[in-house]
PDB file of C-alpha atoms and ligand atoms in Angstrom:
ATOM      1  CA  THR A  81      83.351  64.477  65.790  1.00  0.00           C
ATOM      2  CA  THR A  82      88.169  64.996  64.730  1.00  0.00           C
ATOM      3  CA  MET A  83      90.386  62.301  66.708  1.00  0.00           C
ATOM      4  CA  ILE A  84      93.687  63.834  65.335  1.00  0.00           C
ATOM      5  CA  GLU A  85      93.999  66.315  63.396  1.00  0.00           C
ATOM      6  CA  ALA A  86      97.487  68.103  61.851  1.00  0.00           C
ATOM      7  CA  ARG A  87      97.116  71.962  61.744  1.00  0.00           C
ATOM      8  CA  ASN A  88      99.873  74.034  59.419  1.00  0.00           C
ATOM      9  CA  VAL A  89     102.849  71.692  60.119  1.00  0.00           C
ATOM     10  CA  GLU A  90     105.744  72.258  58.257  1.00  0.00           C
ATOM     11  CA  PHE A  91     108.977  70.056  59.123  1.00  0.00           C
ATOM     12  CA  SER A  92     112.336  69.920  57.924  1.00  0.00           C
ATOM     13  CA  PHE A  93     115.242  67.621  58.535  1.00  0.00           C
ATOM     14  CA  GLY A  94     118.303  69.690  58.329  1.00  0.00           C
ATOM     15  CA  SER A  95     117.289  71.680  55.026  1.00  0.00           C
ATOM     16  CA  THR A  96     115.632  69.323  53.516  1.00  0.00           C
ATOM     17  CA  PRO A  97     111.677  70.795  53.952  1.00  0.00           C
ATOM     18  CA  ALA A  98     109.653  67.012  54.106  1.00  0.00           C
ATOM     19  CA  LEU A  99     105.894  69.264  55.216  1.00  0.00           C
ATOM     20  CA  ARG A 100     105.042  72.186  54.266  1.00  0.00           C
ATOM     21  CA  GLY A 101     102.312  72.961  55.808  1.00  0.00           C
ATOM     22  CA  ALA A 102     100.327  69.740  55.767  1.00  0.00           C
ATOM     23  CA  SER A 103      96.793  70.029  57.584  1.00  0.00           C
ATOM     24  CA  LEU A 104      94.712  66.856  58.019  1.00  0.00           C
ATOM     25  CA  ALA A 105      91.650  66.445  60.771  1.00  0.00           C
ATOM     26  CA  ILE A 106      90.785  62.653  61.084  1.00  0.00           C
ATOM     27  CA  ASP A 107      87.309  61.918  61.851  1.00  0.00           C
ATOM     28  CA  ALA A 108      86.854  59.336  65.149  1.00  0.00           C
ATOM     29  CA  GLY A 109      86.684  56.220  63.627  1.00  0.00           C
ATOM     30  CA  GLU A 110      87.712  56.805  59.767  1.00  0.00           C
ATOM     31  CA  ILE A 111      90.608  54.792  58.323  1.00  0.00           C
ATOM     32  CA  VAL A 112      92.528  57.407  56.490  1.00  0.00           C
ATOM     33  CA  ALA A 113      94.452  55.681  53.680  1.00  0.00           C
ATOM     34  CA  VAL A 114      97.112  58.962  52.812  1.00  0.00           C
ATOM     35  CA  MET A 115      99.460  58.293  49.549  1.00  0.00           C
ATOM     36  CA  GLY A 116     101.595  60.581  47.683  1.00  0.00           C
ATOM     37  CA  PRO A 117     104.838  59.767  45.151  1.00  0.00           C
ATOM     38  CA  SER A 118     107.936  58.365  47.278  1.00  0.00           C
ATOM     39  CA  GLY A 119     109.463  61.613  49.246  1.00  0.00           C
ATOM     40  CA  SER A 120     106.673  63.089  49.614  1.00  0.00           C
ATOM     41  CA  GLY A 121     106.051  62.999  53.080  1.00  0.00           C
ATOM     42  CA  LYS A 122     103.492  60.357  54.475  1.00  0.00           C
ATOM     43  CA  SER A 123     106.004  58.772  56.484  1.00  0.00           C
ATOM     44  CA  THR A 124     106.805  62.111  57.883  1.00  0.00           C
ATOM     45  CA  LEU A 125     103.457  63.047  57.754  1.00  0.00           C
ATOM     46  CA  LEU A 126     102.358  60.394  60.037  1.00  0.00           C
ATOM     47  CA  HIS A 127     105.515  60.451  63.076  1.00  0.00           C
ATOM     48  CA  CYS A 128     104.793  64.343  63.076  1.00  0.00           C
ATOM     49  CA  LEU A 129     100.241  63.102  64.080  1.00  0.00           C
ATOM     50  CA  ALA A 130     102.201  59.958  65.597  1.00  0.00           C
ATOM     51  CA  GLY A 131     103.732  62.851  68.337  1.00  0.00           C
ATOM     52  CA  ILE A 132     106.921  60.576  66.464  1.00  0.00           C
ATOM     53  CA  LEU A 133     108.627  64.464  65.743  1.00  0.00           C
ATOM     54  CA  VAL A 134     107.953  67.796  66.493  1.00  0.00           C
ATOM     55  CA  PRO A 135     106.761  69.956  63.629  1.00  0.00           C
ATOM     56  CA  ASP A 136     108.706  72.968  63.626  1.00  0.00           C
ATOM     57  CA  ALA A 137     105.500  74.938  62.619  1.00  0.00           C
ATOM     58  CA  GLY A 138     101.735  74.589  62.922  1.00  0.00           C
ATOM     59  CA  GLU A 139      99.649  71.620  66.162  1.00  0.00           C
ATOM     60  CA  ILE A 140      99.198  68.875  65.965  1.00  0.00           C
ATOM     61  CA  HIS A 141      95.617  67.966  67.709  1.00  0.00           C
ATOM     62  CA  PHE A 142      94.846  64.022  69.550  1.00  0.00           C
ATOM     63  CA  ASP A 143      91.320  63.726  70.661  1.00  0.00           C
ATOM     64  CA  GLY A 144      91.323  68.053  71.774  1.00  0.00           C
ATOM     65  CA  ALA A 145      94.005  68.630  72.215  1.00  0.00           C
ATOM     66  CA  ARG A 146      97.116  70.150  71.524  1.00  0.00           C
ATOM     67  CA  ILE A 147      99.537  67.465  71.927  1.00  0.00           C
ATOM     68  CA  ASP A 148     103.017  68.744  69.664  1.00  0.00           C
ATOM     69  CA  ALA A 149     103.782  71.181  72.897  1.00  0.00           C
ATOM     70  CA  ARG A 150     104.235  68.215  75.166  1.00  0.00           C
ATOM     71  CA  SER A 151     106.790  67.244  76.497  1.00  0.00           C
ATOM     72  CA  GLU A 152     108.455  64.007  74.916  1.00  0.00           C
ATOM     73  CA  GLN A 153     107.720  61.826  78.373  1.00  0.00           C
ATOM     74  CA  GLU A 154     104.418  62.871  78.005  1.00  0.00           C
ATOM     75  CA  ARG A 155     104.531  62.495  73.682  1.00  0.00           C
ATOM     76  CA  SER A 156     105.624  58.642  73.887  1.00  0.00           C
ATOM     77  CA  ALA A 157     103.285  58.016  77.027  1.00  0.00           C
ATOM     78  CA  LEU A 158     100.430  58.964  74.807  1.00  0.00           C
ATOM     79  CA  ARG A 159     102.006  57.369  72.039  1.00  0.00           C
ATOM     80  CA  ARG A 160     102.471  53.973  74.371  1.00  0.00           C
ATOM     81  CA  GLU A 161      98.622  54.923  76.417  1.00  0.00           C
ATOM     82  CA  ARG A 162      96.493  56.055  73.627  1.00  0.00           C
ATOM     83  CA  PHE A 163      97.545  54.613  70.162  1.00  0.00           C
ATOM     84  CA  GLY A 164      98.922  51.893  68.231  1.00  0.00           C
ATOM     85  CA  PHE A 165     102.118  51.275  65.265  1.00  0.00           C
ATOM     86  CA  VAL A 166     102.479  48.769  61.892  1.00  0.00           C
ATOM     87  CA  PHE A 167     105.019  49.376  60.124  1.00  0.00           C
ATOM     88  CA  GLN A 168     106.242  47.709  56.795  1.00  0.00           C
ATOM     89  CA  PHE A 169     108.611  45.364  58.709  1.00  0.00           C
ATOM     90  CA  GLY A 170     106.869  43.839  61.349  1.00  0.00           C
ATOM     91  CA  GLN A 171     109.785  44.982  63.430  1.00  0.00           C
ATOM     92  CA  LEU A 172     109.369  41.229  65.843  1.00  0.00           C
ATOM     93  CA  VAL A 173     111.384  40.579  68.235  1.00  0.00           C
ATOM     94  CA  PRO A 174     112.898  37.683  67.050  1.00  0.00           C
ATOM     95  CA  GLU A 175     113.675  36.031  69.421  1.00  0.00           C
ATOM     96  CA  LEU A 176     110.290  35.666  71.768  1.00  0.00           C
ATOM     97  CA  THR A 177     106.985  33.880  70.239  1.00  0.00           C
ATOM     98  CA  ALA A 178     104.352  35.521  69.182  1.00  0.00           C
ATOM     99  CA  ALA A 179     102.108  35.055  71.242  1.00  0.00           C
ATOM    100  CA  GLU A 180     104.783  37.165  74.039  1.00  0.00           C
ATOM    101  CA  ASN A 181     105.458  40.174  70.584  1.00  0.00           C
ATOM    102  CA  VAL A 182     101.935  40.706  70.949  1.00  0.00           C
ATOM    103  CA  ALA A 183     101.911  41.652  74.764  1.00  0.00           C
ATOM    104  CA  LEU A 184     105.033  44.218  74.551  1.00  0.00           C
ATOM    105  CA  PRO A 185     102.168  46.371  74.413  1.00  0.00           C
ATOM    106  CA  LEU A 186     100.848  45.579  77.375  1.00  0.00           C
ATOM    107  CA  LEU A 187     103.695  44.790  79.244  1.00  0.00           C
ATOM    108  CA  LEU A 188     104.710  47.829  78.650  1.00  0.00           C
ATOM    109  CA  GLY A 189     101.621  49.557  79.976  1.00  0.00           C
ATOM    110  CA  GLY A 190     102.550  48.019  83.138  1.00  0.00           C
ATOM    111  CA  VAL A 191      99.952  44.496  82.455  1.00  0.00           C
ATOM    112  CA  ARG A 192     100.696  40.725  84.636  1.00  0.00           C
ATOM    113  CA  ARG A 193     102.908  38.767  82.172  1.00  0.00           C
ATOM    114  CA  ALA A 194      99.751  35.888  83.086  1.00  0.00           C
ATOM    115  CA  GLU A 195      96.896  38.424  81.814  1.00  0.00           C
ATOM    116  CA  ALA A 196      98.786  40.007  79.247  1.00  0.00           C
ATOM    117  CA  LEU A 197      99.795  36.838  77.542  1.00  0.00           C
ATOM    118  CA  ARG A 198      96.000  35.718  78.167  1.00  0.00           C
ATOM    119  CA  THR A 199      94.692  39.247  75.909  1.00  0.00           C
ATOM    120  CA  ALA A 200      97.701  38.284  73.497  1.00  0.00           C
ATOM    121  CA  HIS A 201      96.345  34.761  73.040  1.00  0.00           C
ATOM    122  CA  GLY A 202      92.296  35.840  72.272  1.00  0.00           C
ATOM    123  CA  TRP A 203      93.978  37.810  69.304  1.00  0.00           C
ATOM    124  CA  PHE A 204      95.167  35.025  67.273  1.00  0.00           C
ATOM    125  CA  ASP A 205      91.885  33.824  66.143  1.00  0.00           C
ATOM    126  CA  ARG A 206      90.870  36.088  65.337  1.00  0.00           C
ATOM    127  CA  LEU A 207      93.841  37.260  63.065  1.00  0.00           C
ATOM    128  CA  GLY A 208      93.616  33.567  61.833  1.00  0.00           C
ATOM    129  CA  LEU A 209      96.934  32.709  63.119  1.00  0.00           C
ATOM    130  CA  ALA A 210      95.249  30.300  65.384  1.00  0.00           C
ATOM    131  CA  GLY A 211      98.330  27.874  66.488  1.00  0.00           C
ATOM    132  CA  LEU A 212     100.497  30.000  66.690  1.00  0.00           C
ATOM    133  CA  GLU A 213     101.728  31.394  69.766  1.00  0.00           C
ATOM    134  CA  HIS A 214     104.184  29.763  71.219  1.00  0.00           C
ATOM    135  CA  ARG A 215     105.988  29.874  67.171  1.00  0.00           C
ATOM    136  CA  ARG A 216     109.484  32.216  67.402  1.00  0.00           C
ATOM    137  CA  SER A 217     108.943  35.251  65.956  1.00  0.00           C
ATOM    138  CA  GLY A 218     111.506  35.024  63.400  1.00  0.00           C
ATOM    139  CA  GLU A 219     110.391  31.475  62.072  1.00  0.00           C
ATOM    140  CA  LEU A 220     106.903  33.339  60.641  1.00  0.00           C
ATOM    141  CA  SER A 221     106.092  33.900  57.574  1.00  0.00           C
ATOM    142  CA  GLY A 222     106.106  37.717  56.025  1.00  0.00           C
ATOM    143  CA  GLY A 223     102.281  37.866  55.906  1.00  0.00           C
ATOM    144  CA  GLN A 224     102.086  35.151  59.168  1.00  0.00           C
ATOM    145  CA  ALA A 225     104.773  37.701  60.599  1.00  0.00           C
ATOM    146  CA  GLN A 226     101.805  40.958  59.367  1.00  0.00           C
ATOM    147  CA  ARG A 227      99.321  39.939  61.286  1.00  0.00           C
ATOM    148  CA  VAL A 228     101.666  38.801  64.195  1.00  0.00           C
ATOM    149  CA  ALA A 229     101.983  42.531  63.682  1.00  0.00           C
ATOM    150  CA  LEU A 230      98.694  44.311  63.355  1.00  0.00           C
ATOM    151  CA  ALA A 231      97.471  42.745  66.286  1.00  0.00           C
ATOM    152  CA  ARG A 232     100.415  43.836  68.241  1.00  0.00           C
ATOM    153  CA  GLY A 233      99.746  47.616  67.059  1.00  0.00           C
ATOM    154  CA  LEU A 234      95.889  46.708  68.212  1.00  0.00           C
ATOM    155  CA  VAL A 235      96.241  44.462  71.492  1.00  0.00           C
ATOM    156  CA  ALA A 236      96.415  47.773  73.707  1.00  0.00           C
ATOM    157  CA  GLY A 237      92.756  48.915  72.284  1.00  0.00           C
ATOM    158  CA  PRO A 238      94.395  51.962  70.467  1.00  0.00           C
ATOM    159  CA  ARG A 239      92.429  55.317  70.235  1.00  0.00           C
ATOM    160  CA  VAL A 240      94.887  55.720  67.026  1.00  0.00           C
ATOM    161  CA  LEU A 241      96.583  53.110  64.665  1.00  0.00           C
ATOM    162  CA  PHE A 242      98.774  54.436  62.250  1.00  0.00           C
ATOM    163  CA  ALA A 243      99.755  51.777  59.899  1.00  0.00           C
ATOM    164  CA  ASP A 244     102.735  53.088  57.377  1.00  0.00           C
ATOM    165  CA  GLU A 245     103.029  51.196  54.412  1.00  0.00           C
ATOM    166  CA  PRO A 246     102.178  47.875  56.676  1.00  0.00           C
ATOM    167  CA  THR A 247     101.257  45.357  53.126  1.00  0.00           C
ATOM    168  CA  GLY A 248     104.851  47.155  51.383  1.00  0.00           C
ATOM    169  CA  ALA A 249     106.741  43.582  51.994  1.00  0.00           C
ATOM    170  CA  LEU A 250     103.406  41.541  51.031  1.00  0.00           C
ATOM    171  CA  ASP A 251     102.585  40.062  48.125  1.00  0.00           C
ATOM    172  CA  SER A 252      99.109  41.394  46.606  1.00  0.00           C
ATOM    173  CA  LEU A 253      96.997  38.198  47.919  1.00  0.00           C
ATOM    174  CA  THR A 254      98.644  38.186  51.893  1.00  0.00           C
ATOM    175  CA  GLY A 255      98.032  42.115  51.949  1.00  0.00           C
ATOM    176  CA  GLU A 256      94.487  42.092  50.875  1.00  0.00           C
ATOM    177  CA  GLN A 257      94.439  40.325  54.454  1.00  0.00           C
ATOM    178  CA  VAL A 258      95.922  42.280  55.883  1.00  0.00           C
ATOM    179  CA  MET A 259      94.517  44.661  54.733  1.00  0.00           C
ATOM    180  CA  ASP A 260      90.975  42.709  55.377  1.00  0.00           C
ATOM    181  CA  LEU A 261      91.721  42.232  58.826  1.00  0.00           C
ATOM    182  CA  LEU A 262      93.248  45.781  59.541  1.00  0.00           C
ATOM    183  CA  VAL A 263      89.985  47.124  58.351  1.00  0.00           C
ATOM    184  CA  THR A 264      88.121  45.032  60.151  1.00  0.00           C
ATOM    185  CA  ALA A 265      89.138  45.178  63.067  1.00  0.00           C
ATOM    186  CA  ALA A 266      89.929  48.189  63.767  1.00  0.00           C
ATOM    187  CA  ARG A 267      85.702  49.007  62.839  1.00  0.00           C
ATOM    188  CA  GLU A 268      84.918  46.493  65.500  1.00  0.00           C
ATOM    189  CA  GLN A 269      86.818  48.620  67.957  1.00  0.00           C
ATOM    190  CA  GLY A 270      85.810  51.824  65.899  1.00  0.00           C
ATOM    191  CA  THR A 271      89.761  52.811  65.526  1.00  0.00           C
ATOM    192  CA  THR A 272      91.024  55.598  63.755  1.00  0.00           C
ATOM    193  CA  VAL A 273      93.466  54.867  61.644  1.00  0.00           C
ATOM    194  CA  VAL A 274      95.807  56.635  59.852  1.00  0.00           C
ATOM    195  CA  LEU A 275      97.681  54.669  56.970  1.00  0.00           C
ATOM    196  CA  VAL A 276     100.296  55.116  55.033  1.00  0.00           C
ATOM    197  CA  THR A 277     100.508  53.259  51.241  1.00  0.00           C
ATOM    198  CA  HIS A 278     101.566  54.071  47.537  1.00  0.00           C
ATOM    199  CA  GLU A 279      99.997  51.072  46.439  1.00  0.00           C
ATOM    200  CA  PRO A 280      96.089  51.734  45.284  1.00  0.00           C
ATOM    201  CA  ARG A 281      94.606  48.520  46.357  1.00  0.00           C
ATOM    202  CA  VAL A 282      95.679  49.032  49.631  1.00  0.00           C
ATOM    203  CA  ALA A 283      94.222  52.788  49.264  1.00  0.00           C
ATOM    204  CA  ALA A 284      91.113  51.420  48.504  1.00  0.00           C
ATOM    205  CA  TYR A 285      90.271  50.555  51.554  1.00  0.00           C
ATOM    206  CA  ALA A 286      89.899  53.538  53.573  1.00  0.00           C
ATOM    207  CA  ASP A 287      87.048  55.224  53.973  1.00  0.00           C
ATOM    208  CA  ARG A 288      89.113  57.745  52.510  1.00  0.00           C
ATOM    209  CA  GLU A 289      92.123  58.659  49.977  1.00  0.00           C
ATOM    210  CA  VAL A 290      94.164  62.182  50.390  1.00  0.00           C
ATOM    211  CA  ILE A 291      97.204  63.131  48.389  1.00  0.00           C
ATOM    212  CA  VAL A 292     100.801  64.130  49.897  1.00  0.00           C
ATOM    213  CA  ARG A 293     103.038  66.235  47.185  1.00  0.00           C
ATOM    214  CA  ASP A 294     105.814  68.441  48.303  1.00  0.00           C
ATOM    215  CA  GLY A 295     104.430  68.625  51.996  1.00  0.00           C
ATOM    216  CA  ARG A 296     101.565  69.448  50.978  1.00  0.00           C
ATOM    217  CA  ILE A 297      97.401  67.633  51.204  1.00  0.00           C
ATOM    218  CA  ASN A 298      95.289  68.128  48.127  1.00  0.00           C
ATOM    219  CA  ALA A 299      92.708  66.549  48.064  1.00  0.00           C
ATOM    220  CA  PRO A 300      92.555  63.451  45.117  1.00  0.00           C
ATOM    221  CA  ASP A 301      92.966  63.972  42.018  1.00  0.00           C
ATOM    222  CA  ARG A 302      89.607  64.200  39.748  1.00  0.00           C
ATOM    223  CA  VAL A 303      89.366  62.568  36.328  1.00  0.00           C
ATOM    224  CA  ALA A 304      88.806  65.282  33.610  1.00  0.00           C
ATOM    225  CA  SER A 305      85.576  64.827  31.561  1.00  0.00           C
TER     226      SER A 305
HETATM  227  P1  ADP B 231     107.658  59.644  52.692  1.00  0.00           P
HETATM  228  O1  ADP B 231     107.590  58.634  53.361  1.00  0.00           O
HETATM  229  O2  ADP B 231     105.999  60.561  51.131  1.00  0.00           O
HETATM  230  O3  ADP B 231     107.977  58.957  51.076  1.00  0.00           O
HETATM  231  P2  ADP B 231     109.173  60.748  53.581  1.00  0.00           P
HETATM  232  O4  ADP B 231     107.691  61.405  54.573  1.00  0.00           O
HETATM  233  O5  ADP B 231     110.434  60.034  54.256  1.00  0.00           O
HETATM  234  O6  ADP B 231     108.656  60.616  52.388  1.00  0.00           O
HETATM  235  O7  ADP B 231     109.986  61.918  53.332  1.00  0.00           O
HETATM  236  C1  ADP B 231     109.616  63.337  52.750  1.00  0.00           C
HETATM  237  C2  ADP B 231     111.477  64.512  52.829  1.00  0.00           C
HETATM  238  O8  ADP B 231     111.962  63.905  53.553  1.00  0.00           O
HETATM  239  C3  ADP B 231     112.683  63.891  51.827  1.00  0.00           C
HETATM  240  O9  ADP B 231     112.190  64.281  50.743  1.00  0.00           O
HETATM  241  C4  ADP B 231     112.999  62.259  51.808  1.00  0.00           C
HETATM  242  O10 ADP B 231     114.493  61.849  51.886  1.00  0.00           O
HETATM  243  C5  ADP B 231     113.289  63.491  53.803  1.00  0.00           C
HETATM  244  N1  ADP B 231     113.944  62.427  55.195  1.00  0.00           N
HETATM  245  C6  ADP B 231     112.781  61.809  55.344  1.00  0.00           C
HETATM  246  N2  ADP B 231     113.431  60.971  56.257  1.00  0.00           N
HETATM  247  C7  ADP B 231     114.851  61.605  56.565  1.00  0.00           C
HETATM  248  C8  ADP B 231     115.896  61.773  57.318  1.00  0.00           C
HETATM  249  N3  ADP B 231     115.705  60.827  59.017  1.00  0.00           N
HETATM  250  N4  ADP B 231     117.103  62.857  57.536  1.00  0.00           N
HETATM  251  C9  ADP B 231     116.644  63.201  56.512  1.00  0.00           C
HETATM  252  N5  ADP B 231     115.388  63.733  55.673  1.00  0.00           N
HETATM  253  C10 ADP B 231     114.884  63.662  55.694  1.00  0.00           C
HETATM  254  P1  ADP B 232     109.443  54.775  54.881  1.00  0.00           P
HETATM  255  O1  ADP B 232     109.254  56.631  54.305  1.00  0.00           O
HETATM  256  O2  ADP B 232     108.548  54.434  53.816  1.00  0.00           O
HETATM  257  O3  ADP B 232     109.536  55.630  55.839  1.00  0.00           O
HETATM  258  P2  ADP B 232     112.639  55.152  53.573  1.00  0.00           P
HETATM  259  O4  ADP B 232     113.231  54.055  53.350  1.00  0.00           O
HETATM  260  O5  ADP B 232     111.663  56.501  53.208  1.00  0.00           O
HETATM  261  O6  ADP B 232     110.596  53.988  54.354  1.00  0.00           O
HETATM  262  O7  ADP B 232     113.046  55.940  55.189  1.00  0.00           O
HETATM  263  C1  ADP B 232     113.734  54.814  55.836  1.00  0.00           C
HETATM  264  C2  ADP B 232     114.169  55.420  57.256  1.00  0.00           C
HETATM  265  O8  ADP B 232     114.908  56.571  56.613  1.00  0.00           O
HETATM  266  C3  ADP B 232     113.149  55.818  58.300  1.00  0.00           C
HETATM  267  O9  ADP B 232     113.949  56.898  60.006  1.00  0.00           O
HETATM  268  C4  ADP B 232     113.786  57.877  57.172  1.00  0.00           C
HETATM  269  O10 ADP B 232     113.264  58.473  57.885  1.00  0.00           O
HETATM  270  C5  ADP B 232     114.905  57.505  57.404  1.00  0.00           C
HETATM  271  N1  ADP B 232     115.095  58.949  55.586  1.00  0.00           N
HETATM  272  C6  ADP B 232     114.349  59.171  54.882  1.00  0.00           C
HETATM  273  N2  ADP B 232     114.941  59.788  53.718  1.00  0.00           N
HETATM  274  C7  ADP B 232     116.314  59.489  54.508  1.00  0.00           C
HETATM  275  C8  ADP B 232     117.715  60.599  53.630  1.00  0.00           C
HETATM  276  N3  ADP B 232     116.894  61.393  53.083  1.00  0.00           N
HETATM  277  N4  ADP B 232     118.568  60.633  54.607  1.00  0.00           N
HETATM  278  C9  ADP B 232     118.626  59.347  55.917  1.00  0.00           C
HETATM  279  N5  ADP B 232     117.554  59.166  56.618  1.00  0.00           N
HETATM  280  C10 ADP B 232     116.308  59.211  56.063  1.00  0.00           C
END
């Protein structure tokens, strides 16, 4: 069954078209890599699917319901309750500890502080971060910070995890460790993943690759034979 879908989505930044009729349906539990050249519309597609941007035309469907026509407040609640996010630069709050950063989505969702921190701590072993719970985020290495960001993206049990170049700031070995953890955790939880990347080695972790070109989605190229 389809978890999240873009139907003929168009979006322009002023007079710059970013999406020109993009359609993509992603099954529940599927991990899809969105590839394509810089400026082709990958991030814009992710932002439309996640209800951050509202398409100029076309529709976004999540879990059987159309979401793009909802109010900003309703889309914001949907993002908080059903979606998780990981970006290229972890965007952790540097003054907070690693565990406090992971707990943030739970605190925003109304979970009490002690319980939120307890749940957050549970992610540290899983992601190879044991012992770093009380470290200030600003003092973590790049790979540690991205794993903390991954824990934060998954801690509230999202239906869909949106990952925009999650390894883009890491060396390739560290990036592969982060992808291993991301895919393992997503599979364990049955989380659907929309992964934007321009790195084939990162896309190889997905079940399926799609390519965005000039604001439209193509099937992957076949090698001519
Ligand atoms: P990608 O993620 O594939 O690099 P983007 O979705 O970021 O592509 O961008 C698609 C197009 O939209 C590009 O031409 C880009 O310059 C333009 N664009 C993206 N964000 C903005 C913005 N905030 N304001 C104006 N143009 C933008
Ligand atoms: P990515 O494509 O990895 O998301 P970019 O470096 O393309 O990152 O863009 C970083 C930020 O700048 C994004 O918020 C994007 O929307 C914005 N942006 C991208 N292109 C433009 C543009 N031409 N004009 C203004 N903002 C842009």
